[in-house]
Amino acid sequence: MTVSKSKPISQNGTRIPKPVLYASSSGPSRALYGSILLIIALTILLMATRFTLSCSLQYPALAVAARHFRSQPFCLKASSLSLPKYYPTQLPKSPPCPLWSSSFLLCLHSLHWSAKTSTRSTTTVRSFAAASPSKSTVSQPPSGMTSVGDKNPLLTDFNFPPFDSIEAEHVRPGIRALLKELEGELEELEKTVEPTWPKLVEPLEKIIDRITVVWGAINHLKSVKDSSELRAAIEEVQPEKVAFDLKLSQSKPIYNAYKAIRGSPDWDSLSDARKRIVETSIEEAILSGIALEDDKREQFNKIEQELAKLSRMFEENVLDATKKYENVITDKKDIEGLPATALGLAAQTAVTKGHENATAENGPWIITLDAPSLMSVMQHARNRTLREEVYRAYVTRASSGDLDNTPIIDQILQLRLEKAKLLGYNNHGEVSMATKMATVDKALELLEKIRAASWDPAVKDMEDLKQFSKSQGALEADNLNHWDLSFWSERLRESKYEINEEELRPYFSLPKVMDGLFNLAKMLFGINIEAADGLAPVWNNDVRFYCVNDSSGSAIAYFYFDPYSRPSEKRGGAWMDEVVSRSRVLSRDGVSPRLPVAHMVCNQMPPVGNKPSLMTFREVETVFHEFGHALQHMLTKQDEGLVAGIRKIEWDAVELPSQFMENWCYHRDTLMGIAKHYETGESLPEDIYKKLLAARTFRAGSLSLRQLRFATVDLELHTKYVPGGSESIYDVDRRVSERTQVLPPLPDDRFLCSFSHIFAGGYAAGYYSYKWAEVLSADAFSAFEDAGLHDEKAVKETGNRFRETILALGGGKAPLEVFVEFRGREPSPEALLRHNGLLPVTASA
């Protein structure tokens, strides 16, 4: 008899029993019998293969379950296959960061309120973060949605969105069918509504959640898997979706029921979270025009429809303009200075564009405006002409021809002003601040305080660059321009700190970075993160799926991670978004709340050749940043779905956990745990770590001013600018730049035409939020410094307090109250200025 001495390991890390075939031991009859059995077994195996392939196409959920549990030899009918309780039995089923921060140009957020080539495989385990899923990983996925159809994947009862199945052709019929059903449910709710939680908030949450999840899924695909067909489909149904949103937000019966709850004798007995839901819902209804007279409300609704359309057009123009630029280089002299990783990426891009024989050594090479390509040129290309061309192309994106966003910006600003006037406000800035921590005056006061502290250091930064470039014999030393700053800054950094970011890449491979990040999360917050690839459908083969477990091994959340740049179909930047939120009301078993699921999306350099993705330190910061957002969404303990995770958190507080996590990139134990050479396993030398730490404040004044330019021009455009007046939007930008840029922008600088944060995202009159939240995050991190960063016990205790307040309470309590609960006092900007090297040492002594 043949017996397996070792059992093969399945994809999810479990061991699979190897079949044992019994052979003859007593004569021909037994041999013949054994042969027949063998033939039968092989026949069944062939049928199983065929059925499994068929099953994967017809019943994706069953295919996922079978692949994951390895418990069925072939696809059976649903009635005869024992599935885990969280898989549906009805078949077929399928289971915005600052433009210039420490993460540089890589971080563009599109948070949940606002964003062609892809495999459909959901089972391939990627090469980074090699943890295997445990039993807990697959035991408790989130509850799904109520089924409203069986053919269109958007209308199926899923636990995780069927990203591998959704096509453009599903959008029109899917959204229209869903809206029709939800409109019926809304009408029924309006007829039967009572000022009680079960009769008002719970049915309303179900309606809101279903459209949020489905609309979020298709817009997510538009961001990561863009196509003209998908765009056209979304464009066609968007007005219908906006009309439904307005009908929901302007429902008088619902509005009156909320007001009745607030005025009831039971008001004081409600939890903080429920009070927040009531109060914010009333406030949002007013800002949605519910109190307007019929003719004004009709005008308001037309404005909302047009703004949605214009924002979509703005973002599409930016994406198309970015994709449109390609610089094909055939002479290696033209790209001298570019590191090997950049040459490899440029050649790899050339291959995808039809240059089949392109190599890193001999080219041709294609330069694009996607972040990894752009930054390599700006920081390392010795060819000044190339740097100038790429820079000009970048700052003039979407500002000419059919893709010109200038008239769109003017229309957006005009409509926002009209909307503000209808609501009784003086400008859109006041409307924006109505739901934020700050006021316009308070935001401007903070920006000016930081500007005053940053100006002189920024002037010195420029003088240092001039002197250094002159010492290196640079012909442009006396006339440094924008395309010179990054190049000479990198050379000065290398000279001053002996740090070459490209030479550090081998120490920051994505697998090690993710392992280190997950270890940090375990230490700070007591969670375990494990790979769960294959459990949820994904939109691209490079996407990873993870399960977050608590200390007892129970699943508490899930998240997707899409790390690599794909210029042809994926928009630039990095962002976190919600897929579904934690919710008691949407519990499937009536006991356990639905678990939260998040997206984490980055645009870093993909693997080149046999190498893993090797990251710059800024890219490491970006991953930590987005993970901070995801943590606040995933570690919430708030069961009221309308204020769980990042929902209802004031916009100027929502960056707190993301910027907080960036600080840990400079924590010695964390960084040294991450920084391992991908080939040798050698740790980052201690002296290099110290240089990285010293370089943290390098050009901090200049970087701070650039952020302040964006924040200030945003507020100027939304508070003082008069569309169609004597000043153009570019006049405003130049005026703001006089106080926020040591080197004035180019006369043809049109960065506003690609400023998606404020014209296609949620940061209109809110970009200051990055600096506002930086104050909160730096002060929060200072609590760990006060406890002692080398005291692991104290760090864990402080981390637990951070988790139980900042991360756990979600939008169920005002962010200032949450901060005070964590820190014991109100926030102070001193920690931020100190971290950035902008606070004199004597002043903090």
Coordinates of C-alpha atoms in Angstrom, one line a residue, residues 98 100-104 617-619 621-622 625 662 666 696 703:
P98 CA -2.2 65.8 1.4
W100 CA 2.6 67.6 -0.1
S101 CA 3.2 66.0 3.2
S102 CA 5.8 63.7 4.5
S103 CA 4.2 61.3 2.0
F104 CA 4.9 63.8 -0.8
F617 CA 10.7 55.7 2.8
R618 CA 7.9 58.1 1.8
E619 CA 5.9 55.1 0.4
E621 CA 4.8 56.5 5.4
T622 CA 2.0 56.4 2.9
H625 CA -1.0 56.7 6.9
E662 CA 3.1 58.0 10.3
Y666 CA 10.5 56.9 13.0
R696 CA 13.0 64.0 9.4
L703 CA 7.0 71.3 2.9

